[in-house]
Amino acid sequence: MQVVTGFSQNKDELVIGFARDTEELYIRAQLGSQFTSLSFPTEFRRARANSVELMQELQGQTVEDVVQHQNERSFYFILSGGYLLLFKLFGNRSNIILFKDNEALELFQNKFSADAELSPLQMDRPLLQNFSAFETASGNLRKIYPTFGEVPVLYLEERGYSQAALEEKWELVQSMLDVLESPELYYIIRLKGKLRLSLLPLGEVLYTYAGPMEAADHFTRLYLSETGFERQYEQAKQQLERKRHVTKTVMDQSEQKLQELRHDRSYSQTADVIMANLTNIPPRSTEVELYDFYTDQTRTYKLKQNETPQKFAERLYRKAKNQHVEVKQLEEKVERKLEELIVLEDALQNLADVENYKQMKAYLREYNHLLGSKQQEQVQIPFRVFESEGFKILVGKNSQNNDELTQRHTYKEDMWLHAKDVSGSHVVIKYQAGKSIPNTVLEKAAQLAAYYSKRKTDSLCPVIYTPKKWVRKPKGSPAGSVVVEREKVLLVKPENPFAKV
């Protein structure tokens, strides 16, 4: 066949395409640090983006022979024009190197620069593998057959290799070599919890194939799917848990600071007491006892000798103003972090339902905005959060956000509310296992649903409520539009019961 293309779409993947008349064949080499494989698809859809041409000097050259090195995990193609293409499959140090006239022209993995010094024509390892050498090595397989991996060794052990006499060991090895040289079937097995491509039936046999290329293709897809899912699942879980921990820590610290500011004796109250007692404070005093009409007690106040009581009070009033600003900022920060925390917890809960690679890919697309390196503050939160008697109430901010709230952040046991027969925000009371929603909480949530709707100015507003499992979104319906299958109605006054007076 003739080489027609060479390219890479991923960091550790090289694809080389061959053709003969109307026939096509590709070698897809995966040369990662965690996984090395060759697969042989008969067609390949090349991506339009993130694709780079490689091994261009090979294009137009014809494969004249394929040579397997003796006792080595490597082979090379002899091509027309004096080219050699070496496949060095040494685990996490695997590489593909293009040579011409025994000079290295191109390394796929440039990080292994020493591979440029290899000579494909001199990589055979001729070893004596007769009974005499076997006897001299006392049946040590690694000395006689260095390319044997774990599978052949375990295969022999299952047949009593360790307990057998030397002659019996030799016969067991020869019998296995007959299978390895001319296998009737090719296997995908699970051994010690890991997926393997094998010439020997060992462990749990999952699939059998008549041909090696079909087996290699299926194995690569299966392995990448299975291990890719596990790796991506764990990475996503760790990222979300780390962000949740950071968000929770910041929220707790902000709440603690907020409580301290709220419970500290107000600067303005101290200033009021000072101003009410100006005539009772001796000049240049550093300490004075005054009646605090806020607490109905006498308190000791410390002053500055070179500062008049009026100036001292003015300074306290300025601090009180700054304290008020800080309290407001902290309240907003706590609210924002609470929203972020709910989003992260929802993402983790949805991740727990992901069971395979296909679902994982869809999950990563949907939650990509949470899994990047961006700061959590940059994530758009689709709802407002209120809290009553330990229950969280979420209110959608607009029609698009309503969709996101109901479809992504709401579960079947959550209580869903909406102003009846008019447009408005979706409202959700988050379910708590083992707890029923108090009527007082339900009424406040209903008031919010009425307040954030077209009936905001009505004296009374009917609000429907039902568990989320009875709410569905028809395919192709407008943003925020849903169908409610079962509902109850509550009549409330439209208002925000959490508004600060």
Short mmCIF file of C-alpha atoms in Angstrom, two decimals:
data_model
loop_
_atom_site.label_atom_id
_atom_site.label_comp_id
_atom_site.label_asym_id
_atom_site.label_seq_id
_atom_site.Cartn_x
_atom_site.Cartn_y
_atom_site.Cartn_z
CA MET A 1 0.00 0.00 0.00
CA GLN A 2 1.03 3.62 -0.47
CA VAL A 3 1.29 6.22 2.30
CA VAL A 4 -1.22 8.99 1.58
CA THR A 5 -1.36 10.98 4.83
CA GLY A 6 0.17 11.47 8.26
CA PHE A 7 -1.27 13.72 10.93
CA SER A 8 -1.96 14.19 14.63
CA GLN A 9 -5.12 15.44 16.32
CA ASN A 10 -4.07 14.85 19.92
CA LYS A 11 -0.80 15.24 21.76
CA ASP A 12 -0.04 11.50 21.95
CA GLU A 13 -1.83 10.24 18.81
CA LEU A 14 -0.34 9.73 15.34
CA VAL A 15 -2.49 8.61 12.40
CA ILE A 16 -0.88 7.29 9.20
CA GLY A 17 -3.12 6.58 6.21
CA PHE A 18 -2.45 4.05 3.44
CA ALA A 19 -4.26 3.35 0.16
CA ARG A 20 -4.25 0.85 -2.69
CA ASP A 21 -6.74 1.35 -5.50
CA THR A 22 -10.05 1.91 -3.63
CA GLU A 23 -8.85 0.25 -0.42
CA GLU A 24 -7.87 2.37 2.60
CA LEU A 25 -6.22 1.50 5.91
CA TYR A 26 -5.09 3.64 8.82
CA ILE A 27 -2.69 3.00 11.65
CA ARG A 28 -3.79 4.92 14.69
CA ALA A 29 -0.96 4.95 17.23
CA GLN A 30 -1.76 5.94 20.82
CA LEU A 31 1.58 6.67 22.50
CA GLY A 32 0.61 8.16 25.86
CA SER A 33 2.41 7.77 29.15
CA GLN A 34 -0.50 5.75 30.55
CA PHE A 35 -1.52 3.74 27.49
CA THR A 36 0.15 2.55 24.28
CA SER A 37 -1.69 0.82 21.45
CA LEU A 38 -2.04 0.43 17.72
CA SER A 39 -5.42 0.16 16.03
CA PHE A 40 -6.27 -0.20 12.36
CA PRO A 41 -9.49 1.53 11.24
CA THR A 42 -10.43 1.20 7.56
CA GLU A 43 -11.78 4.74 7.56
CA PHE A 44 -10.96 7.81 9.61
CA ARG A 45 -12.76 11.13 9.89
CA ARG A 46 -10.15 13.78 10.35
CA ALA A 47 -11.15 16.81 12.39
CA ARG A 48 -11.09 20.17 10.64
CA ALA A 49 -9.51 21.90 13.62
CA ASN A 50 -6.62 21.02 15.95
CA SER A 51 -4.98 18.79 13.32
CA VAL A 52 -1.33 19.01 12.25
CA GLU A 53 0.46 17.35 9.31
CA LEU A 54 3.32 15.00 10.23
CA MET A 55 5.64 12.57 8.41
CA GLN A 56 4.97 14.41 5.14
CA GLU A 57 8.07 12.96 3.44
CA LEU A 58 6.40 9.54 3.61
CA GLN A 59 3.51 10.57 1.38
CA GLY A 60 3.64 8.76 -1.96
CA GLN A 61 6.04 6.08 -0.67
CA THR A 62 5.09 2.40 -0.93
CA VAL A 63 5.42 -0.13 1.88
CA GLU A 64 7.78 -2.87 0.64
CA ASP A 65 8.10 -4.95 3.82
CA VAL A 66 7.29 -5.11 7.52
CA VAL A 67 10.07 -6.43 9.78
CA GLN A 68 9.56 -7.56 13.37
CA HIS A 69 12.63 -7.29 15.59
CA GLN A 70 13.73 -10.46 17.33
CA ASN A 71 12.93 -10.54 21.05
CA GLU A 72 11.99 -6.87 21.07
CA ARG A 73 8.75 -4.86 21.24
CA SER A 74 9.43 -3.00 18.01
CA PHE A 75 9.18 -3.35 14.23
CA TYR A 76 9.75 -1.23 11.16
CA PHE A 77 8.37 -0.61 7.69
CA ILE A 78 10.70 -0.67 4.72
CA LEU A 79 9.38 1.90 2.23
CA SER A 80 10.35 3.00 -1.23
CA GLY A 81 12.74 5.93 -1.57
CA GLY A 82 15.10 4.58 1.09
CA TYR A 83 12.74 5.32 4.01
CA LEU A 84 12.28 3.28 7.19
CA LEU A 85 9.49 3.88 9.72
CA LEU A 86 10.28 2.49 13.16
CA PHE A 87 7.55 1.64 15.68
CA LYS A 88 9.23 1.47 19.09
CA LEU A 89 6.57 0.24 21.52
CA PHE A 90 8.36 0.47 24.87
CA GLY A 91 5.46 1.21 27.22
CA ASN A 92 5.51 4.83 28.40
CA ARG A 93 8.62 5.51 26.28
CA SER A 94 7.02 4.51 22.99
CA ASN A 95 7.79 6.44 19.82
CA ILE A 96 7.57 6.41 16.03
CA ILE A 97 10.67 7.53 14.14
CA LEU A 98 11.13 8.20 10.42
CA PHE A 99 14.54 7.37 8.95
CA LYS A 100 16.11 7.81 5.53
CA ASP A 101 19.36 6.06 4.71
CA ASN A 102 19.58 5.15 8.42
CA GLU A 103 19.45 8.83 9.49
CA ALA A 104 16.59 9.97 11.74
CA LEU A 105 14.46 12.60 9.98
CA GLU A 106 11.51 13.00 12.34
CA LEU A 107 10.53 11.86 15.84
CA PHE A 108 6.86 11.80 16.76
CA GLN A 109 7.70 12.16 20.47
CA ASN A 110 10.48 14.75 20.46
CA LYS A 111 10.89 14.41 24.23
CA PHE A 112 12.72 11.11 23.59
CA SER A 113 15.56 12.76 21.67
CA ALA A 114 17.88 9.79 22.23
CA ASP A 115 15.66 7.78 19.85
CA ALA A 116 17.32 9.64 16.98
CA GLU A 117 20.40 7.51 17.67
CA LEU A 118 18.54 4.21 17.20
CA SER A 119 19.26 2.04 14.18
CA PRO A 120 16.27 -0.08 13.10
CA LEU A 121 18.58 -2.51 11.28
CA GLN A 122 20.50 -3.29 14.46
CA MET A 123 17.76 -3.68 17.07
CA ASP A 124 17.37 -7.46 16.92
CA ARG A 125 18.23 -9.32 20.13
CA PRO A 126 19.31 -12.80 19.05
CA LEU A 127 19.01 -15.11 22.04
CA LEU A 128 19.52 -18.81 22.45
CA GLN A 129 16.11 -20.22 23.22
CA ASN A 130 16.81 -23.95 23.10
CA PHE A 131 16.53 -26.44 25.94
CA SER A 132 20.21 -26.08 26.81
CA ALA A 133 19.82 -22.30 27.37
CA PHE A 134 16.58 -22.95 29.23
CA GLU A 135 18.36 -25.43 31.48
CA THR A 136 21.25 -23.03 32.11
CA ALA A 137 18.73 -20.33 33.15
CA SER A 138 16.98 -22.88 35.44
CA GLY A 139 13.70 -22.17 33.69
CA ASN A 140 13.84 -18.40 34.38
CA LEU A 141 11.47 -17.07 31.71
CA ARG A 142 12.69 -13.47 31.81
CA LYS A 143 16.21 -14.50 30.82
CA ILE A 144 15.10 -16.61 27.86
CA TYR A 145 11.98 -14.73 26.73
CA PRO A 146 12.42 -11.04 27.73
CA THR A 147 9.29 -9.93 25.84
CA PHE A 148 6.97 -12.10 27.93
CA GLY A 149 4.70 -9.89 29.96
CA GLU A 150 2.47 -10.76 32.89
CA VAL A 151 -0.14 -12.70 30.89
CA PRO A 152 2.10 -15.53 29.58
CA VAL A 153 3.66 -15.98 33.03
CA LEU A 154 0.26 -16.26 34.71
CA TYR A 155 -0.96 -18.56 31.94
CA LEU A 156 1.91 -20.96 32.68
CA GLU A 157 1.37 -20.67 36.44
CA GLU A 158 -2.24 -21.79 35.99
CA ARG A 159 -0.81 -24.93 34.40
CA GLY A 160 1.47 -25.70 37.33
CA TYR A 161 4.68 -24.20 35.97
CA SER A 162 6.33 -23.47 39.32
CA GLN A 163 5.84 -27.02 40.64
CA ALA A 164 6.79 -28.79 37.39
CA ALA A 165 10.13 -30.46 36.68
CA LEU A 166 12.46 -28.66 34.28
CA GLU A 167 11.55 -30.89 31.31
CA GLU A 168 7.85 -30.38 32.02
CA LYS A 169 8.40 -26.61 32.21
CA TRP A 170 10.06 -26.71 28.82
CA GLU A 171 7.13 -28.61 27.34
CA LEU A 172 4.65 -26.14 28.86
CA VAL A 173 6.57 -23.23 27.34
CA GLN A 174 6.77 -24.86 23.91
CA SER A 175 3.07 -25.62 23.97
CA MET A 176 2.30 -22.00 24.81
CA LEU A 177 4.68 -20.73 22.11
CA ASP A 178 2.75 -22.76 19.52
CA VAL A 179 -0.39 -20.85 20.54
CA LEU A 180 1.41 -17.48 20.51
CA GLU A 181 2.94 -18.06 17.07
CA SER A 182 -0.30 -19.29 15.47
CA PRO A 183 -3.26 -18.22 17.59
CA GLU A 184 -6.65 -19.49 16.57
CA LEU A 185 -8.40 -16.66 18.43
CA TYR A 186 -7.60 -13.25 19.88
CA TYR A 187 -9.05 -12.26 23.23
CA ILE A 188 -10.06 -9.21 25.21
CA ILE A 189 -9.87 -10.29 28.84
CA ARG A 190 -10.21 -8.75 32.27
CA LEU A 191 -7.34 -9.77 34.50
CA LYS A 192 -6.77 -8.42 38.01
CA GLY A 193 -9.42 -5.80 37.33
CA LYS A 194 -7.67 -4.53 34.17
CA LEU A 195 -8.69 -4.81 30.53
CA ARG A 196 -6.10 -6.71 28.41
CA LEU A 197 -5.60 -7.68 24.78
CA SER A 198 -4.34 -11.26 24.84
CA LEU A 199 -3.39 -14.20 22.65
CA LEU A 200 -4.16 -16.48 25.59
CA PRO A 201 -7.53 -17.16 27.27
CA LEU A 202 -6.91 -16.08 30.84
CA GLY A 203 -8.96 -14.42 33.59
CA GLU A 204 -12.42 -13.33 32.46
CA VAL A 205 -12.73 -13.62 28.68
CA LEU A 206 -14.95 -10.76 27.50
CA TYR A 207 -14.64 -10.99 23.70
CA THR A 208 -13.07 -13.32 21.14
CA TYR A 209 -12.00 -12.47 17.57
CA ALA A 210 -10.78 -14.41 14.57
CA GLY A 211 -8.44 -11.65 13.41
CA PRO A 212 -5.82 -9.54 15.25
CA MET A 213 -6.68 -6.16 13.69
CA GLU A 214 -10.34 -6.36 14.65
CA ALA A 215 -9.29 -7.36 18.17
CA ALA A 216 -6.82 -4.45 18.42
CA ASP A 217 -9.41 -1.95 17.14
CA HIS A 218 -12.07 -3.04 19.61
CA PHE A 219 -9.60 -3.25 22.49
CA THR A 220 -8.36 0.31 21.95
CA ARG A 221 -11.89 1.72 21.80
CA LEU A 222 -12.98 -0.28 24.84
CA TYR A 223 -9.90 0.56 26.88
CA LEU A 224 -10.00 4.28 26.15
CA SER A 225 -13.73 4.36 26.82
CA GLU A 226 -13.46 2.51 30.12
CA THR A 227 -10.30 4.08 31.52
CA GLY A 228 -11.13 7.48 30.00
CA PHE A 229 -14.47 7.42 31.81
CA GLU A 230 -12.88 6.49 35.14
CA ARG A 231 -10.15 9.12 34.82
CA GLN A 232 -12.51 11.89 33.70
CA TYR A 233 -15.02 10.96 36.39
CA GLU A 234 -12.42 11.18 39.16
CA GLN A 235 -10.94 14.41 37.78
CA ALA A 236 -14.37 16.06 37.57
CA LYS A 237 -15.26 14.85 41.07
CA GLN A 238 -12.00 16.14 42.55
CA GLN A 239 -12.35 19.52 40.84
CA LEU A 240 -15.93 19.99 41.99
CA GLU A 241 -15.20 18.84 45.55
CA ARG A 242 -12.19 21.16 45.75
CA LYS A 243 -14.24 24.12 44.51
CA ARG A 244 -17.05 23.22 46.90
CA HIS A 245 -14.58 23.12 49.81
CA VAL A 246 -13.09 26.51 48.87
CA THR A 247 -16.53 28.07 48.38
CA LYS A 248 -17.81 26.66 51.70
CA THR A 249 -14.70 27.89 53.54
CA VAL A 250 -15.04 31.41 52.14
CA MET A 251 -18.76 31.45 52.95
CA ASP A 252 -18.18 30.25 56.53
CA GLN A 253 -15.41 32.81 57.10
CA SER A 254 -17.60 35.59 55.71
CA GLU A 255 -20.53 34.53 57.90
CA GLN A 256 -18.29 34.47 60.98
CA LYS A 257 -16.98 37.94 60.21
CA LEU A 258 -20.54 39.13 59.59
CA GLN A 259 -21.71 37.81 62.95
CA GLU A 260 -18.80 39.52 64.67
CA LEU A 261 -19.65 42.85 63.08
CA ARG A 262 -23.35 42.50 63.86
CA HIS A 263 -22.78 41.63 67.51
CA ASP A 264 -19.97 44.07 68.16
CA ARG A 265 -21.08 47.11 70.09
CA SER A 266 -21.97 49.62 67.40
CA TYR A 267 -19.58 52.48 66.80
CA SER A 268 -22.57 54.79 66.29
CA GLN A 269 -24.03 53.82 69.69
CA THR A 270 -20.75 54.67 71.42
CA ALA A 271 -20.61 57.98 69.54
CA ASP A 272 -24.21 58.74 70.61
CA VAL A 273 -23.30 58.18 74.28
CA ILE A 274 -20.21 60.42 73.95
CA MET A 275 -22.20 63.22 72.31
CA ALA A 276 -24.94 62.98 74.97
CA ASN A 277 -22.35 63.38 77.74
CA LEU A 278 -20.06 66.08 76.37
CA THR A 279 -20.50 68.26 79.49
CA ASN A 280 -19.70 65.29 81.74
CA ILE A 281 -16.29 64.53 80.18
CA PRO A 282 -13.34 66.39 81.78
CA PRO A 283 -10.89 67.97 79.27
CA ARG A 284 -7.92 65.77 78.16
CA SER A 285 -9.45 62.68 79.77
CA THR A 286 -8.10 59.28 78.72
CA GLU A 287 -10.81 57.29 80.49
CA VAL A 288 -14.31 58.15 81.66
CA GLU A 289 -17.35 56.37 83.10
CA LEU A 290 -20.64 57.28 81.40
CA TYR A 291 -24.23 56.06 81.44
CA ASP A 292 -25.00 53.96 78.34
CA PHE A 293 -28.70 54.49 77.67
CA TYR A 294 -28.67 51.66 75.09
CA THR A 295 -27.84 49.02 77.70
CA ASP A 296 -29.06 50.92 80.80
CA GLN A 297 -25.64 50.45 82.41
CA THR A 298 -22.60 52.49 83.31
CA ARG A 299 -19.62 51.78 81.06
CA THR A 300 -15.98 52.80 80.95
CA TYR A 301 -14.92 54.55 77.73
CA LYS A 302 -11.29 55.07 76.69
CA LEU A 303 -10.43 58.37 75.01
CA LYS A 304 -7.36 59.98 73.48
CA GLN A 305 -5.76 62.73 75.54
CA ASN A 306 -5.11 65.00 72.55
CA GLU A 307 -8.50 64.42 70.90
CA THR A 308 -11.69 66.25 71.89
CA PRO A 309 -14.78 64.16 72.66
CA GLN A 310 -16.50 65.69 69.62
CA LYS A 311 -13.63 64.60 67.31
CA PHE A 312 -13.67 61.15 68.92
CA ALA A 313 -17.42 60.85 68.24
CA GLU A 314 -16.97 62.03 64.63
CA ARG A 315 -14.33 59.35 64.08
CA LEU A 316 -16.68 56.70 65.49
CA TYR A 317 -19.51 57.83 63.20
CA ARG A 318 -17.18 57.42 60.19
CA LYS A 319 -16.26 53.92 61.40
CA ALA A 320 -19.95 53.11 61.81
CA LYS A 321 -20.57 54.12 58.21
CA ASN A 322 -17.68 51.94 57.02
CA GLN A 323 -18.93 49.10 59.22
CA HIS A 324 -22.34 49.34 57.58
CA VAL A 325 -20.74 49.14 54.12
CA GLU A 326 -18.64 46.13 55.17
CA VAL A 327 -21.72 44.36 56.56
CA LYS A 328 -23.57 44.94 53.28
CA GLN A 329 -20.61 43.64 51.26
CA LEU A 330 -20.31 40.57 53.46
CA GLU A 331 -24.04 39.87 53.20
CA GLU A 332 -23.78 39.99 49.39
CA LYS A 333 -20.69 37.77 49.46
CA VAL A 334 -22.39 35.16 51.69
CA GLU A 335 -25.43 35.14 49.40
CA ARG A 336 -23.24 34.74 46.31
CA LYS A 337 -21.23 31.92 47.88
CA LEU A 338 -24.43 30.16 48.94
CA GLU A 339 -25.65 30.29 45.33
CA GLU A 340 -22.32 28.92 44.10
CA LEU A 341 -22.39 26.17 46.73
CA ILE A 342 -25.83 25.01 45.58
CA VAL A 343 -24.66 24.94 41.95
CA LEU A 344 -21.59 22.85 42.88
CA GLU A 345 -23.61 20.46 45.04
CA ASP A 346 -26.10 20.00 42.19
CA ALA A 347 -23.23 19.28 39.80
CA LEU A 348 -21.81 16.66 42.19
CA GLN A 349 -25.22 15.07 42.63
CA ASN A 350 -25.66 14.84 38.84
CA LEU A 351 -22.15 13.42 38.50
CA ALA A 352 -23.10 10.58 40.84
CA ASP A 353 -25.71 9.49 38.26
CA VAL A 354 -23.15 9.25 35.42
CA GLU A 355 -22.42 5.59 34.66
CA ASN A 356 -20.58 5.37 31.34
CA TYR A 357 -18.30 7.20 28.91
CA LYS A 358 -21.14 8.50 26.72
CA GLN A 359 -22.94 10.02 29.71
CA MET A 360 -19.60 11.43 30.93
CA LYS A 361 -18.98 13.24 27.63
CA ALA A 362 -22.46 14.81 27.80
CA TYR A 363 -21.88 15.76 31.45
CA LEU A 364 -18.55 17.43 30.65
CA ARG A 365 -20.19 19.48 27.90
CA GLU A 366 -22.98 20.59 30.23
CA TYR A 367 -20.77 21.42 33.21
CA ASN A 368 -17.70 22.66 31.38
CA HIS A 369 -18.23 26.12 32.89
CA LEU A 370 -17.66 24.67 36.39
CA LEU A 371 -14.71 22.44 35.54
CA GLY A 372 -12.37 25.06 34.08
CA SER A 373 -9.79 27.08 35.94
CA LYS A 374 -11.96 30.22 36.08
CA GLN A 375 -12.75 31.67 39.47
CA GLN A 376 -16.15 30.63 40.75
CA GLU A 377 -17.24 34.29 40.93
CA GLN A 378 -17.25 34.41 37.11
CA VAL A 379 -19.88 31.69 36.85
CA GLN A 380 -23.35 33.05 36.12
CA ILE A 381 -25.73 31.81 38.82
CA PRO A 382 -29.22 31.32 37.35
CA PHE A 383 -31.19 31.86 40.55
CA ARG A 384 -31.56 33.89 43.74
CA VAL A 385 -31.33 32.08 47.07
CA PHE A 386 -33.48 32.65 50.15
CA GLU A 387 -33.47 30.61 53.34
CA SER A 388 -36.27 29.94 55.83
CA GLU A 389 -36.28 27.53 58.75
CA GLY A 390 -33.30 25.67 57.30
CA PHE A 391 -34.89 25.23 53.86
CA LYS A 392 -33.32 26.83 50.77
CA ILE A 393 -35.67 28.55 48.32
CA LEU A 394 -34.37 29.15 44.78
CA VAL A 395 -35.92 31.73 42.44
CA GLY A 396 -35.10 31.85 38.71
CA LYS A 397 -33.83 35.20 37.44
CA ASN A 398 -35.32 35.10 33.90
CA SER A 399 -36.89 32.66 31.40
CA GLN A 400 -33.55 31.15 30.36
CA ASN A 401 -32.54 30.83 34.00
CA ASN A 402 -35.91 29.27 34.81
CA ASP A 403 -35.07 26.47 32.37
CA GLU A 404 -31.66 25.97 33.92
CA LEU A 405 -33.05 26.03 37.45
CA THR A 406 -35.82 23.52 36.76
CA GLN A 407 -33.88 21.20 34.45
CA ARG A 408 -30.43 21.25 36.08
CA HIS A 409 -30.76 22.28 39.72
CA THR A 410 -34.04 20.66 40.72
CA TYR A 411 -34.71 17.05 41.71
CA LYS A 412 -37.88 15.01 41.69
CA GLU A 413 -38.63 15.50 45.42
CA ASP A 414 -38.01 19.27 45.41
CA MET A 415 -41.16 21.41 45.65
CA TRP A 416 -41.78 23.47 42.50
CA LEU A 417 -43.93 26.66 42.51
CA HIS A 418 -45.16 29.16 39.93
CA ALA A 419 -47.73 31.95 39.74
CA LYS A 420 -50.83 30.46 38.10
CA ASP A 421 -51.62 31.29 34.45
CA VAL A 422 -49.07 34.12 34.09
CA SER A 423 -45.38 34.37 33.24
CA GLY A 424 -42.98 34.55 36.15
CA SER A 425 -40.05 32.99 37.93
CA HIS A 426 -39.81 29.30 38.69
CA VAL A 427 -39.43 28.82 42.45
CA VAL A 428 -38.00 25.70 44.10
CA ILE A 429 -37.87 24.59 47.73
CA LYS A 430 -34.97 22.17 48.09
CA TYR A 431 -35.97 18.82 49.54
CA GLN A 432 -34.42 17.60 52.79
CA ALA A 433 -34.48 13.87 53.49
CA GLY A 434 -36.76 12.98 56.39
CA LYS A 435 -38.20 16.49 56.69
CA SER A 436 -41.53 17.79 55.49
CA ILE A 437 -41.76 21.37 54.28
CA PRO A 438 -43.49 23.56 56.93
CA ASN A 439 -46.53 25.53 55.77
CA THR A 440 -44.75 28.75 56.75
CA VAL A 441 -41.89 27.97 54.34
CA LEU A 442 -44.32 26.96 51.59
CA GLU A 443 -46.22 30.23 52.02
CA LYS A 444 -43.06 32.34 51.82
CA ALA A 445 -41.98 30.51 48.65
CA ALA A 446 -45.44 31.08 47.17
CA GLN A 447 -45.20 34.79 48.02
CA LEU A 448 -41.89 34.93 46.14
CA ALA A 449 -43.43 33.16 43.13
CA ALA A 450 -46.24 35.75 43.10
CA TYR A 451 -43.84 38.67 43.69
CA TYR A 452 -41.58 37.67 40.78
CA SER A 453 -44.46 37.33 38.31
CA LYS A 454 -46.82 39.42 36.19
CA ARG A 455 -49.22 39.45 39.18
CA LYS A 456 -46.80 41.31 41.39
CA THR A 457 -49.21 44.23 41.87
CA ASP A 458 -52.33 42.11 42.53
CA SER A 459 -53.75 42.08 46.04
CA LEU A 460 -53.86 38.26 45.98
CA CYS A 461 -52.28 35.76 43.59
CA PRO A 462 -52.96 32.02 43.09
CA VAL A 463 -49.70 30.00 43.07
CA ILE A 464 -49.46 26.39 41.94
CA TYR A 465 -47.12 23.99 43.73
CA THR A 466 -46.16 20.36 43.13
CA PRO A 467 -43.16 18.03 43.51
CA LYS A 468 -40.72 18.51 40.61
CA LYS A 469 -41.39 14.95 39.36
CA TRP A 470 -44.75 16.20 38.02
CA VAL A 471 -43.13 18.99 36.00
CA ARG A 472 -41.77 18.30 32.52
CA LYS A 473 -40.51 20.37 29.62
CA PRO A 474 -41.92 19.44 26.17
CA LYS A 475 -39.30 19.13 23.45
CA GLY A 476 -38.95 22.33 21.45
CA SER A 477 -41.02 24.44 23.86
CA PRO A 478 -39.97 28.06 24.53
CA ALA A 479 -37.55 28.95 27.32
CA GLY A 480 -39.19 28.68 30.73
CA SER A 481 -42.22 26.82 29.39
CA VAL A 482 -43.21 23.60 31.20
CA VAL A 483 -46.18 21.27 31.62
CA VAL A 484 -47.45 20.54 35.13
CA GLU A 485 -49.31 17.24 35.45
CA ARG A 486 -50.49 17.47 39.07
CA GLU A 487 -50.80 20.61 41.12
CA LYS A 488 -52.24 22.28 44.19
CA VAL A 489 -53.04 25.97 44.53
CA LEU A 490 -52.18 28.41 47.31
CA LEU A 491 -53.59 31.96 47.46
CA VAL A 492 -51.04 34.50 48.78
CA LYS A 493 -50.20 38.17 48.81
CA PRO A 494 -47.40 38.96 46.30
CA GLU A 495 -44.42 40.21 48.31
CA ASN A 496 -40.85 39.39 49.21
CA PRO A 497 -41.05 38.22 52.85
CA PHE A 498 -37.23 38.40 53.07
CA ALA A 499 -36.95 42.05 52.06
CA LYS A 500 -35.07 44.08 54.64
CA VAL A 501 -37.32 46.71 56.22
#
